[in-house]
Short mmCIF file of C-alpha atoms in Angstrom, two decimals:
data_model
loop_
_atom_site.label_atom_id
_atom_site.label_comp_id
_atom_site.label_asym_id
_atom_site.label_seq_id
_atom_site.Cartn_x
_atom_site.Cartn_y
_atom_site.Cartn_z
CA MET A 1 -28.64 12.28 -18.72
CA PRO A 2 -30.54 10.11 -16.29
CA GLN A 3 -29.97 10.96 -12.66
CA ARG A 4 -28.55 8.38 -10.33
CA THR A 5 -28.52 8.52 -6.55
CA VAL A 6 -25.91 7.46 -4.03
CA TYR A 7 -27.08 6.79 -0.48
CA PHE A 8 -24.91 6.85 2.63
CA VAL A 9 -26.73 4.73 5.19
CA SER A 10 -25.52 4.34 8.75
CA ASP A 11 -26.73 3.51 12.23
CA GLY A 12 -24.39 6.28 13.41
CA THR A 13 -23.91 9.74 11.93
CA GLY A 14 -23.08 8.42 8.47
CA ILE A 15 -20.06 10.71 8.36
CA THR A 16 -17.67 7.81 7.82
CA ALA A 17 -19.79 6.36 5.03
CA GLU A 18 -19.98 9.75 3.38
CA THR A 19 -16.29 10.60 3.73
CA PHE A 20 -15.19 7.28 2.38
CA GLY A 21 -17.88 7.02 -0.28
CA ASN A 22 -17.06 10.49 -1.57
CA SER A 23 -13.38 9.76 -1.89
CA ILE A 24 -14.23 6.69 -3.95
CA LEU A 25 -16.76 8.56 -6.08
CA ALA A 26 -14.11 11.23 -6.72
CA GLN A 27 -12.46 8.61 -8.93
CA PHE A 28 -15.37 8.88 -11.37
CA SER A 29 -16.50 11.79 -13.45
CA ALA A 30 -20.19 10.98 -12.91
CA LYS A 31 -21.90 13.42 -10.55
CA PRO A 32 -24.67 11.44 -8.87
CA ARG A 33 -27.07 12.90 -6.33
CA HIS A 34 -25.93 12.31 -2.71
CA VAL A 35 -28.29 11.44 0.12
CA ARG A 36 -27.12 10.80 3.69
CA ARG A 37 -29.46 8.83 5.96
CA PRO A 38 -28.04 8.80 9.51
CA PHE A 39 -29.23 7.03 12.67
CA ILE A 40 -30.87 4.08 10.85
CA ASP A 41 -30.79 1.89 13.94
CA SER A 42 -33.99 -0.16 13.92
CA ALA A 43 -35.77 -2.57 11.59
CA GLU A 44 -38.54 -0.03 11.15
CA LYS A 45 -36.19 2.72 10.02
CA ALA A 46 -34.35 0.23 7.81
CA LEU A 47 -37.56 -0.75 6.01
CA GLN A 48 -38.38 2.92 5.51
CA VAL A 49 -35.01 3.74 3.98
CA VAL A 50 -35.13 0.59 1.82
CA GLN A 51 -38.47 1.71 0.45
CA GLU A 52 -37.08 5.17 -0.31
CA ILE A 53 -34.04 3.69 -2.05
CA ASN A 54 -36.11 1.29 -4.14
CA GLU A 55 -38.56 3.99 -5.19
CA THR A 56 -35.66 6.20 -6.21
CA GLY A 57 -34.26 3.40 -8.34
CA VAL A 58 -37.56 2.91 -10.12
CA ARG A 59 -38.00 6.64 -10.69
CA GLU A 60 -34.48 7.13 -12.04
CA GLY A 61 -34.39 3.92 -14.03
CA LYS A 62 -30.94 3.14 -12.56
CA ARG A 63 -30.31 1.22 -9.41
CA PRO A 64 -28.96 3.41 -6.62
CA ILE A 65 -25.57 2.88 -5.00
CA VAL A 66 -25.57 2.41 -1.24
CA PHE A 67 -22.51 2.92 0.95
CA ALA A 68 -23.44 1.31 4.24
CA THR A 69 -21.65 1.54 7.58
CA LEU A 70 -24.05 -0.55 9.61
CA VAL A 71 -23.03 -2.28 12.79
CA ASN A 72 -26.54 -3.41 13.67
CA ARG A 73 -26.85 -6.88 12.14
CA GLU A 74 -30.61 -6.78 11.74
CA VAL A 75 -30.51 -3.46 9.91
CA LEU A 76 -27.64 -4.61 7.71
CA GLY A 77 -29.55 -7.78 6.88
CA ILE A 78 -32.59 -5.83 5.76
CA VAL A 79 -30.56 -3.39 3.68
CA ARG A 80 -28.54 -6.15 2.02
CA SER A 81 -31.45 -8.41 1.23
CA GLN A 82 -34.14 -5.92 0.28
CA CYS A 83 -32.40 -3.02 -1.43
CA GLN A 84 -32.59 -3.13 -5.20
CA ALA A 85 -29.28 -1.35 -5.30
CA LEU A 86 -25.53 -1.88 -5.47
CA VAL A 87 -24.83 -2.19 -1.74
CA MET A 88 -21.27 -1.55 -0.62
CA ASP A 89 -21.07 -3.05 2.85
CA MET A 90 -18.09 -1.12 4.10
CA PHE A 91 -17.82 -2.57 7.58
CA GLY A 92 -18.53 -6.21 6.74
CA THR A 93 -15.92 -6.22 4.01
CA PHE A 94 -13.06 -5.27 6.27
CA ILE A 95 -14.17 -6.49 9.67
CA GLU A 96 -14.00 -10.17 8.90
CA PRO A 97 -10.31 -10.23 7.93
CA LEU A 98 -9.58 -8.15 11.02
CA GLU A 99 -11.45 -10.55 13.29
CA GLU A 100 -9.25 -13.29 11.93
CA GLU A 101 -6.12 -11.22 12.37
CA PHE A 102 -6.93 -10.16 15.95
CA GLN A 103 -8.37 -13.60 16.70
CA VAL A 104 -11.36 -11.98 18.41
CA LYS A 105 -14.92 -11.17 17.44
CA SER A 106 -15.79 -7.52 16.92
CA ASN A 107 -18.14 -5.99 19.44
CA HIS A 108 -20.66 -4.32 17.12
CA ARG A 109 -20.42 -0.90 18.66
CA VAL A 110 -22.49 1.63 16.81
CA GLY A 111 -20.77 4.80 15.80
CA ARG A 112 -17.24 6.00 15.97
CA PHE A 113 -18.48 8.94 18.01
CA SER A 114 -20.57 7.08 20.58
CA ASP A 115 -19.51 7.75 24.15
CA VAL A 116 -16.66 9.93 23.00
CA ALA A 117 -18.23 13.04 24.50
CA ARG A 118 -16.78 12.29 27.93
CA SER A 119 -13.40 10.97 26.81
CA GLN A 120 -10.16 12.79 27.45
CA GLU A 121 -9.50 13.01 23.72
CA TYR A 122 -12.83 14.76 23.14
CA HIS A 123 -12.23 17.10 26.05
CA ASP A 124 -8.86 18.02 24.56
CA ARG A 125 -10.46 18.77 21.19
CA ILE A 126 -12.97 21.14 22.77
CA GLU A 127 -10.21 22.80 24.79
CA ALA A 128 -8.15 23.19 21.63
CA ILE A 129 -11.09 24.87 19.86
CA ASN A 130 -11.45 27.31 22.75
CA PHE A 131 -7.73 28.00 22.72
CA SER A 132 -7.62 28.56 18.97
CA LEU A 133 -10.62 30.90 19.12
CA ALA A 134 -9.05 32.91 21.93
CA HIS A 135 -5.80 33.14 19.97
CA ASP A 136 -7.29 33.94 16.59
CA ASP A 137 -5.67 36.77 14.66
CA GLY A 138 -3.22 37.66 17.42
CA GLN A 139 -6.07 38.49 19.80
CA SER A 140 -4.23 37.29 22.83
CA ALA A 141 -0.58 36.87 23.68
CA ARG A 142 -1.42 34.99 26.87
CA ASN A 143 -0.33 31.37 27.09
CA LEU A 144 1.34 31.37 23.69
CA ASP A 145 3.76 28.95 25.29
CA GLN A 146 0.86 26.48 25.48
CA ALA A 147 0.26 26.62 21.73
CA ASP A 148 1.19 23.52 19.74
CA VAL A 149 1.44 25.55 16.55
CA ILE A 150 1.40 29.26 15.71
CA LEU A 151 0.35 30.07 12.17
CA VAL A 152 1.74 33.27 10.73
CA GLY A 153 1.07 35.12 7.49
CA VAL A 154 -0.56 38.16 5.97
CA SER A 155 -4.22 38.95 6.60
CA ARG A 156 -6.64 36.63 4.70
CA CYS A 157 -4.17 33.96 3.67
CA GLY A 158 -6.14 31.18 5.39
CA LYS A 159 -4.77 31.16 8.94
CA THR A 160 -8.10 31.18 10.79
CA PRO A 161 -9.84 28.24 9.08
CA THR A 162 -6.62 26.21 9.24
CA SER A 163 -6.20 26.87 12.98
CA LEU A 164 -9.80 25.89 13.68
CA TYR A 165 -9.46 22.76 11.60
CA LEU A 166 -6.29 21.70 13.42
CA ALA A 167 -8.08 22.22 16.73
CA MET A 168 -11.33 20.56 15.80
CA GLN A 169 -9.97 17.52 14.00
CA HIS A 170 -6.68 16.98 15.75
CA GLY A 171 -6.99 18.62 19.16
CA ILE A 172 -4.05 20.86 18.24
CA LYS A 173 -3.86 24.18 20.09
CA ALA A 174 -3.27 26.37 17.07
CA ALA A 175 -2.82 30.10 17.59
CA ASN A 176 -2.57 32.40 14.62
CA TYR A 177 -0.79 35.69 14.32
CA PRO A 178 -0.98 38.15 11.45
CA LEU A 179 2.04 39.72 9.80
CA ILE A 180 1.10 43.35 9.17
CA PRO A 181 2.64 46.35 7.37
CA GLU A 182 4.12 47.64 10.65
CA ASP A 183 6.10 44.41 10.97
CA PHE A 184 7.42 44.85 7.44
CA GLU A 185 8.52 48.42 8.16
CA ARG A 186 10.40 47.22 11.23
CA ALA A 187 11.65 44.29 9.09
CA ALA A 188 11.36 42.00 12.09
CA LEU A 189 9.12 39.20 13.21
CA PRO A 190 6.67 40.43 15.90
CA SER A 191 8.64 40.27 19.15
CA LEU A 192 5.97 38.12 20.78
CA LEU A 193 6.76 35.37 18.31
CA GLN A 194 10.52 35.43 18.80
CA PRO A 195 10.62 32.91 21.67
CA HIS A 196 8.27 30.57 19.78
CA LYS A 197 9.92 30.42 16.35
CA LYS A 198 10.19 26.64 16.42
CA LYS A 199 6.45 26.16 16.49
CA CYS A 200 5.67 28.85 13.97
CA PHE A 201 4.45 27.79 10.54
CA GLY A 202 3.88 30.25 7.73
CA LEU A 203 1.12 30.47 5.17
CA THR A 204 1.56 32.43 2.01
CA ILE A 205 -0.72 32.98 -0.95
CA ASP A 206 -0.64 34.08 -4.55
CA PRO A 207 -1.00 37.92 -4.57
CA ASP A 208 -3.70 37.86 -7.27
CA ARG A 209 -5.78 35.44 -5.27
CA LEU A 210 -5.21 37.48 -2.10
CA SER A 211 -6.34 40.65 -3.81
CA GLN A 212 -9.47 38.88 -5.00
CA ILE A 213 -10.29 37.59 -1.48
CA ARG A 214 -9.63 40.97 0.13
CA ASN A 215 -11.77 42.72 -2.48
CA GLU A 216 -14.72 40.58 -1.44
CA ARG A 217 -14.32 41.97 2.07
CA ARG A 218 -13.29 45.55 1.42
CA PRO A 219 -13.92 46.37 -2.23
CA GLY A 220 -11.67 49.06 -3.68
CA SER A 221 -9.55 49.48 -0.53
CA LYS A 222 -5.80 50.02 -0.53
CA TYR A 223 -5.69 46.86 1.61
CA ALA A 224 -7.10 44.87 -1.31
CA GLU A 225 -5.09 46.53 -4.09
CA LEU A 226 -3.00 44.15 -6.14
CA VAL A 227 0.17 46.21 -5.73
CA ASN A 228 -0.26 46.20 -1.94
CA CYS A 229 -0.91 42.45 -1.91
CA HIS A 230 2.27 41.88 -3.91
CA TYR A 231 4.19 44.01 -1.43
CA GLU A 232 2.82 42.29 1.67
CA VAL A 233 3.32 38.76 0.34
CA ARG A 234 6.89 39.51 -0.75
CA GLU A 235 7.76 41.08 2.59
CA ALA A 236 6.13 38.27 4.56
CA GLU A 237 8.02 35.61 2.60
CA THR A 238 11.31 37.45 3.08
CA MET A 239 10.63 37.72 6.79
CA MET A 240 9.76 34.05 7.17
CA LYS A 241 12.82 33.02 5.19
CA ARG A 242 15.06 35.17 7.38
CA ALA A 243 13.50 33.80 10.54
CA GLY A 244 13.86 30.21 9.33
CA ILE A 245 10.12 29.56 9.44
CA ALA A 246 8.81 26.87 7.10
CA TRP A 247 5.83 27.88 5.01
CA LEU A 248 3.56 26.76 2.22
CA SER A 249 1.19 28.43 -0.18
CA SER A 250 -2.51 28.08 0.53
CA THR A 251 -3.52 29.15 -2.98
CA HIS A 252 -4.39 25.74 -4.36
CA LYS A 253 -4.66 23.82 -1.12
CA SER A 254 -7.62 22.92 1.06
CA ILE A 255 -7.47 23.36 4.82
CA GLU A 256 -7.26 19.56 5.10
CA GLU A 257 -4.13 19.46 2.95
CA ILE A 258 -2.53 22.43 4.72
CA ALA A 259 -3.26 20.93 8.14
CA THR A 260 -1.82 17.56 7.15
CA THR A 261 1.37 19.17 5.85
CA ILE A 262 1.78 21.20 9.04
CA LEU A 263 1.37 18.11 11.18
CA ARG A 264 3.82 16.14 9.09
CA ASP A 265 6.41 18.91 9.13
CA ILE A 266 6.27 20.36 12.61
CA ARG A 267 4.29 17.94 14.77
CA PRO A 268 4.94 14.48 13.28
CA ASP A 269 4.29 13.07 16.76
CA ARG A 270 0.63 14.01 16.31
CA LEU A 271 0.27 11.65 13.35
CA ILE A 272 1.12 8.80 15.75
CA TYR A 273 -1.15 8.03 18.69
CA MET B 1 0.68 -7.25 25.90
CA PRO B 2 2.64 -6.94 22.68
CA GLN B 3 2.10 -3.71 20.82
CA ARG B 4 0.68 -3.76 17.33
CA THR B 5 0.66 -0.90 14.87
CA VAL B 6 -1.93 0.23 12.36
CA TYR B 7 -0.76 2.35 9.44
CA PHE B 8 -2.92 4.69 7.37
CA VAL B 9 -1.10 5.10 4.08
CA SER B 10 -2.31 7.46 1.38
CA ASP B 11 -1.10 9.42 -1.62
CA GLY B 12 -3.42 12.20 -0.39
CA THR B 13 -3.87 13.49 3.17
CA GLY B 14 -4.72 10.06 4.56
CA ILE B 15 -7.75 11.55 6.31
CA THR B 16 -10.14 9.20 4.56
CA ALA B 17 -8.04 6.15 5.40
CA GLU B 18 -7.83 7.26 9.00
CA THR B 19 -11.52 8.11 9.41
CA PHE B 20 -12.65 4.86 7.89
CA GLY B 21 -9.96 2.74 9.53
CA ASN B 22 -10.77 4.17 12.94
CA SER B 23 -14.47 3.46 12.64
CA ILE B 24 -13.62 -0.15 11.80
CA LEU B 25 -11.07 -0.43 14.61
CA ALA B 26 -13.72 0.94 17.00
CA GLN B 27 -15.40 -2.46 16.59
CA PHE B 28 -12.50 -4.09 18.45
CA SER B 29 -11.35 -3.63 22.00
CA ALA B 30 -7.66 -3.79 21.03
CA LYS B 31 -5.94 -0.44 21.18
CA PRO B 32 -3.17 -0.56 18.58
CA ARG B 33 -0.76 2.27 17.91
CA HIS B 34 -1.88 4.51 15.01
CA VAL B 35 0.48 5.98 12.42
CA ARG B 36 -0.69 8.15 9.52
CA ARG B 37 1.65 8.45 6.53
CA PRO B 38 0.24 11.03 4.10
CA PHE B 39 1.44 12.14 0.64
CA ILE B 40 3.05 8.77 -0.28
CA ASP B 41 2.96 9.54 -3.99
CA SER B 42 6.15 8.10 -5.48
CA ALA B 43 7.89 4.75 -5.66
CA GLU B 44 10.69 6.13 -3.53
CA LYS B 45 8.35 7.19 -0.72
CA ALA B 46 6.49 3.90 -1.04
CA LEU B 47 9.68 1.90 -0.53
CA GLN B 48 10.55 4.01 2.48
CA VAL B 49 7.18 3.48 4.15
CA VAL B 50 7.23 -0.24 3.33
CA GLN B 51 10.60 -0.50 5.06
CA GLU B 52 9.23 1.32 8.11
CA ILE B 53 6.18 -0.96 8.23
CA ASN B 54 8.23 -4.13 7.89
CA GLU B 55 10.69 -3.06 10.58
CA THR B 56 7.79 -2.29 12.90
CA GLY B 57 6.36 -5.75 12.31
CA VAL B 58 9.67 -7.41 13.18
CA ARG B 59 10.11 -5.27 16.28
CA GLU B 60 6.60 -5.90 17.57
CA GLY B 61 6.46 -9.55 16.59
CA LYS B 62 3.03 -8.97 15.03
CA ARG B 63 2.40 -8.00 11.47
CA PRO B 64 1.08 -4.44 11.17
CA ILE B 65 -2.30 -3.60 9.69
CA VAL B 66 -2.29 -1.17 6.77
CA PHE B 67 -5.35 0.79 5.66
CA ALA B 68 -4.42 2.10 2.24
CA THR B 69 -6.20 4.71 0.13
CA LEU B 70 -3.81 4.75 -2.80
CA VAL B 71 -4.84 5.90 -6.23
CA ASN B 72 -1.34 5.75 -7.65
CA ARG B 73 -1.06 2.25 -9.14
CA GLU B 74 2.70 2.02 -8.82
CA VAL B 75 2.63 2.93 -5.13
CA LEU B 76 -0.26 0.56 -4.46
CA GLY B 77 1.62 -2.22 -6.24
CA ILE B 78 4.69 -1.73 -4.05
CA VAL B 79 2.67 -1.58 -0.83
CA ARG B 80 0.61 -4.64 -1.70
CA SER B 81 3.50 -6.79 -2.85
CA GLN B 82 6.21 -5.81 -0.38
CA CYS B 83 4.49 -5.08 2.92
CA GLN B 84 4.67 -7.92 5.40
CA ALA B 85 1.36 -6.74 6.77
CA LEU B 86 -2.39 -7.20 6.51
CA VAL B 87 -3.07 -4.68 3.76
CA MET B 88 -6.63 -3.39 3.47
CA ASP B 89 -6.82 -1.89 0.00
CA MET B 90 -9.79 0.37 0.56
CA PHE B 91 -10.06 1.90 -2.88
CA GLY B 92 -9.39 -1.20 -4.94
CA THR B 93 -12.00 -3.18 -3.07
CA PHE B 94 -14.83 -0.84 -3.91
CA ILE B 95 -13.74 0.80 -7.12
CA GLU B 96 -13.93 -2.29 -9.29
CA PRO B 97 -17.63 -2.99 -8.67
CA LEU B 98 -18.34 0.70 -9.24
CA GLU B 99 -16.48 0.69 -12.56
CA GLU B 100 -18.69 -2.16 -13.62
CA GLU B 101 -21.82 -0.39 -12.40
CA PHE B 102 -20.99 2.92 -14.08
CA GLN B 103 -19.56 1.13 -17.12
CA VAL B 104 -16.57 3.44 -17.09
CA LYS B 105 -13.02 3.27 -15.84
CA SER B 106 -12.13 5.37 -12.83
CA ASN B 107 -9.76 8.24 -13.45
CA HIS B 108 -7.23 7.68 -10.63
CA ARG B 109 -7.42 11.15 -9.22
CA VAL B 110 -5.32 11.53 -6.12
CA GLY B 111 -7.00 13.01 -3.13
CA ARG B 112 -10.53 13.96 -2.36
CA PHE B 113 -9.27 17.46 -1.61
CA SER B 114 -7.19 18.09 -4.71
CA ASP B 115 -8.20 21.18 -6.63
CA VAL B 116 -11.06 21.83 -4.25
CA ALA B 117 -9.49 25.04 -2.98
CA ARG B 118 -10.94 27.05 -5.86
CA SER B 119 -14.32 25.35 -6.06
CA GLN B 120 -17.57 27.08 -5.14
CA GLU B 121 -18.22 24.51 -2.44
CA TYR B 122 -14.89 25.24 -0.77
CA HIS B 123 -15.46 28.97 -1.03
CA ASP B 124 -18.83 28.51 0.66
CA ARG B 125 -17.24 26.54 3.50
CA ILE B 126 -14.72 29.29 4.16
CA GLU B 127 -17.48 31.93 4.01
CA ALA B 128 -19.54 29.87 6.46
CA ILE B 129 -16.60 29.70 8.88
CA ASN B 130 -16.22 33.48 8.70
CA PHE B 131 -19.95 33.94 9.25
CA SER B 132 -20.05 31.56 12.19
CA LEU B 133 -17.06 33.26 13.82
CA ALA B 134 -18.61 36.70 13.38
CA HIS B 135 -21.87 35.42 14.89
CA ASP B 136 -20.38 33.48 17.77
CA ASP B 137 -21.99 33.99 21.15
CA GLY B 138 -24.45 36.63 19.96
CA GLN B 139 -21.59 38.93 18.93
CA SER B 140 -23.44 40.36 15.99
CA ALA B 141 -27.08 40.70 15.11
CA ARG B 142 -26.24 41.76 11.56
CA ASN B 143 -27.33 39.47 8.77
CA LEU B 144 -29.01 36.95 11.06
CA ASP B 145 -31.44 36.50 8.20
CA GLN B 146 -28.55 34.96 6.26
CA ALA B 147 -27.94 32.31 8.91
CA ASP B 148 -28.88 28.74 8.00
CA VAL B 149 -29.14 27.77 11.66
CA ILE B 150 -29.09 29.68 14.95
CA LEU B 151 -28.02 27.62 17.95
CA VAL B 152 -29.42 28.75 21.29
CA GLY B 153 -28.75 27.62 24.84
CA VAL B 154 -27.08 28.56 28.11
CA SER B 155 -23.44 29.54 28.24
CA ARG B 156 -21.02 26.57 27.84
CA CYS B 157 -23.50 24.00 26.57
CA GLY B 158 -21.55 23.37 23.35
CA LYS B 159 -22.91 25.98 20.94
CA THR B 160 -19.58 27.33 19.69
CA PRO B 161 -17.86 24.08 18.69
CA THR B 162 -21.07 22.83 17.09
CA SER B 163 -21.48 26.02 15.03
CA LEU B 164 -17.89 25.86 13.84
CA TYR B 165 -18.23 22.19 12.95
CA LEU B 166 -21.41 22.84 10.95
CA ALA B 167 -19.62 25.61 9.08
CA MET B 168 -16.38 23.78 8.48
CA GLN B 169 -17.75 20.40 7.47
CA HIS B 170 -21.05 21.34 5.89
CA GLY B 171 -20.72 24.95 4.78
CA ILE B 172 -23.65 25.82 7.05
CA LYS B 173 -23.81 29.42 8.24
CA ALA B 174 -24.40 28.71 11.90
CA ALA B 175 -24.84 31.62 14.28
CA ASN B 176 -25.10 31.00 17.99
CA TYR B 177 -26.87 33.02 20.61
CA PRO B 178 -26.67 32.58 24.37
CA LEU B 179 -29.70 32.43 26.65
CA ILE B 180 -28.73 34.43 29.73
CA PRO B 181 -30.28 35.15 33.16
CA GLU B 182 -31.76 38.45 31.88
CA ASP B 183 -33.75 36.49 29.30
CA PHE B 184 -35.06 34.19 32.03
CA GLU B 185 -36.17 37.15 34.15
CA ARG B 186 -38.05 38.58 31.19
CA ALA B 187 -39.31 35.04 30.50
CA ALA B 188 -39.01 35.69 26.79
CA LEU B 189 -36.77 34.60 23.96
CA PRO B 190 -34.34 37.41 23.04
CA SER B 191 -36.30 39.68 20.71
CA LEU B 192 -33.63 39.40 18.01
CA LEU B 193 -34.42 35.72 17.67
CA GLN B 194 -38.18 36.13 17.40
CA PRO B 195 -38.30 36.52 13.61
CA HIS B 196 -35.95 33.55 13.17
CA LYS B 197 -37.59 30.94 15.39
CA LYS B 198 -37.89 28.43 12.57
CA LYS B 199 -34.16 28.15 12.14
CA CYS B 200 -33.36 28.12 15.85
CA PHE B 201 -32.14 24.89 17.38
CA GLY B 202 -31.57 24.48 21.11
CA LEU B 203 -28.80 22.75 23.00
CA THR B 204 -29.23 21.76 26.59
CA ILE B 205 -26.95 19.95 28.99
CA ASP B 206 -27.02 18.06 32.24
CA PRO B 207 -26.63 20.66 35.06
CA ASP B 208 -23.95 18.62 36.86
CA ARG B 209 -21.88 18.44 33.70
CA LEU B 210 -22.44 22.16 33.05
CA SER B 211 -21.29 23.06 36.55
CA GLN B 212 -18.16 20.96 36.03
CA ILE B 213 -17.36 22.67 32.71
CA ARG B 214 -17.99 26.15 34.08
CA ASN B 215 -15.85 25.42 37.14
CA GLU B 216 -12.91 24.73 34.84
CA ARG B 217 -13.32 28.24 33.46
CA ARG B 218 -14.32 30.22 36.55
CA PRO B 219 -13.69 28.10 39.62
CA GLY B 220 -15.90 28.88 42.59
CA SER B 221 -18.04 31.47 40.79
CA LYS B 222 -21.80 31.82 41.20
CA TYR B 223 -21.92 31.25 37.43
CA ALA B 224 -20.51 27.75 37.93
CA GLU B 225 -22.51 26.84 41.06
CA LEU B 226 -24.59 23.72 40.71
CA VAL B 227 -27.77 25.43 41.94
CA ASN B 228 -27.34 28.19 39.38
CA CYS B 229 -26.71 25.68 36.59
CA HIS B 230 -29.89 23.81 37.55
CA TYR B 231 -31.81 27.09 37.44
CA GLU B 232 -30.45 28.20 34.06
CA VAL B 233 -30.96 24.83 32.38
CA ARG B 234 -34.53 24.54 33.68
CA GLU B 235 -35.40 28.06 32.57
CA ALA B 236 -33.79 27.61 29.16
CA GLU B 237 -35.67 24.37 28.53
CA THR B 238 -38.96 25.98 29.56
CA MET B 239 -38.29 28.89 27.25
CA MET B 240 -37.42 26.66 24.28
CA LYS B 241 -40.49 24.52 24.88
CA ARG B 242 -42.73 27.60 24.97
CA ALA B 243 -41.17 28.98 21.81
CA GLY B 244 -41.53 25.66 20.01
CA ILE B 245 -37.80 25.29 19.45
CA ALA B 246 -36.49 21.75 19.07
CA TRP B 247 -33.51 20.90 21.21
CA LEU B 248 -31.25 18.07 22.29
CA SER B 249 -28.88 17.44 25.14
CA SER B 250 -25.17 17.72 24.39
CA THR B 251 -24.18 15.85 27.57
CA HIS B 252 -23.33 12.52 25.99
CA LYS B 253 -23.06 13.60 22.38
CA SER B 254 -20.11 14.57 20.24
CA ILE B 255 -20.26 17.64 18.01
CA GLU B 256 -20.48 15.27 15.01
CA GLU B 257 -23.61 13.64 16.41
CA ILE B 258 -25.19 16.95 17.40
CA ALA B 259 -24.47 18.45 13.99
CA THR B 260 -25.93 15.45 12.17
CA THR B 261 -29.12 15.60 14.25
CA ILE B 262 -29.50 19.32 13.58
CA LEU B 263 -29.10 18.79 9.85
CA ARG B 264 -31.58 15.93 9.82
CA ASP B 265 -34.15 17.86 11.83
CA ILE B 266 -33.99 21.39 10.52
CA ARG B 267 -31.99 21.32 7.28
CA PRO B 268 -32.68 17.87 5.76
CA ASP B 269 -32.03 19.47 2.37
CA ARG B 270 -28.36 19.76 3.37
CA LEU B 271 -28.04 15.98 3.63
CA ILE B 272 -28.91 15.81 -0.07
CA TYR B 273 -26.66 17.41 -2.66
#
């Protein structure tokens, strides 16, 4: 099957073009080649990328698809007029109706991330990452009262990546705390968590999947054994149910989906800003 | 000034709608209120969110703006026909021309993240997060040969968040290694890094900013003193220059911008997939 290439062209990082373009492409079964071309912020760079795109089209015998998030008018003009490609001008398409709605002209600022590095919001994100790292896997009980969320669950159910994602993308101070066999023997939530039950959120996982993940880490260990995984998951779920902690299964969910559910369920305020 | 609200409505996480909507809104100086409404995947939920949106419009005296990434046709139909709002139908707008280009109908799959949790790509992302955590701040010298990138620089210049971002968003195994006063006295790159120079990338930072950040952590310490920060930054830059390591300054850059530059400069292959 002939190859076809999709370009994400931006005068910023191109992350927006790529995120949005990929979610549109997910609607098609075709698997084109993806190329991101960030920081295309001058006529010279525009001409270079246009040449690359046009050569690709000739080579593949199919015109490329270009998702463009270009604020720079000159660059956008070159890409629109000279690319032998299907150009999806993502900003232009939506900015005009918004200018009409707001009754103001847009200010052509390049990049969603420009100048953010010194903003309070950015500072809070970095602080949240530091907090989540310091409170990974129950490492520290200090300042748990400052946590926005405390993820609980058995070892290797997805707590760490979810905490880091919540911190990095949403500036959420997300601690995570493992539930371990000793807790199950005592049949009680770790005492450190007792005062913070309201901000606890549980993750669980299919025991077969857990066993598979643990076997990658410690092949053949009791820790990874299917029967042990069944035991731990069952005990953890019982404990969370008794403590009134909401939980979800990470088995078929990405960290993005888990994080969004947690926000919706225990910090709906953070979906409004 | 009257408030106005922007809604991000999706039958998935709404992350795409929010990312894209925000980069468009960044073109305007208005600062509307943001509300994300994820998982709107049934007629019932659609009617509920439409009611919320319409009530908001009445209360604020300005019609809300709705960025919608809705694959579900029924939900999209309800939102489009019943919202008293400016509805930006992000999928519809771009999917039709693509259907024509590909000469196939789209398959209306909800959510860019659906079913990804068991894909190889997702597995690699999680592995990369684990790797980056294990190799944070020079913690481990094991398997450095497996790193895709090794970030170097003085303490608190932004290495850790950048490594985690590279891992989480791009599945890049990013180790990070601090340059410390002992290295400057020896006037040599840490010996562990010598065999891996080609995949090293440096971060530097404005000394005033560094002193400010370090003072938040350890107020009044020699570590945070401006004169010491000047010394460390100067020595680190000299060392990176001598070793032929490319670097950039994190002072005015977000982790997204830093990560994109690193990819472009030392792993351009990872912008193509």
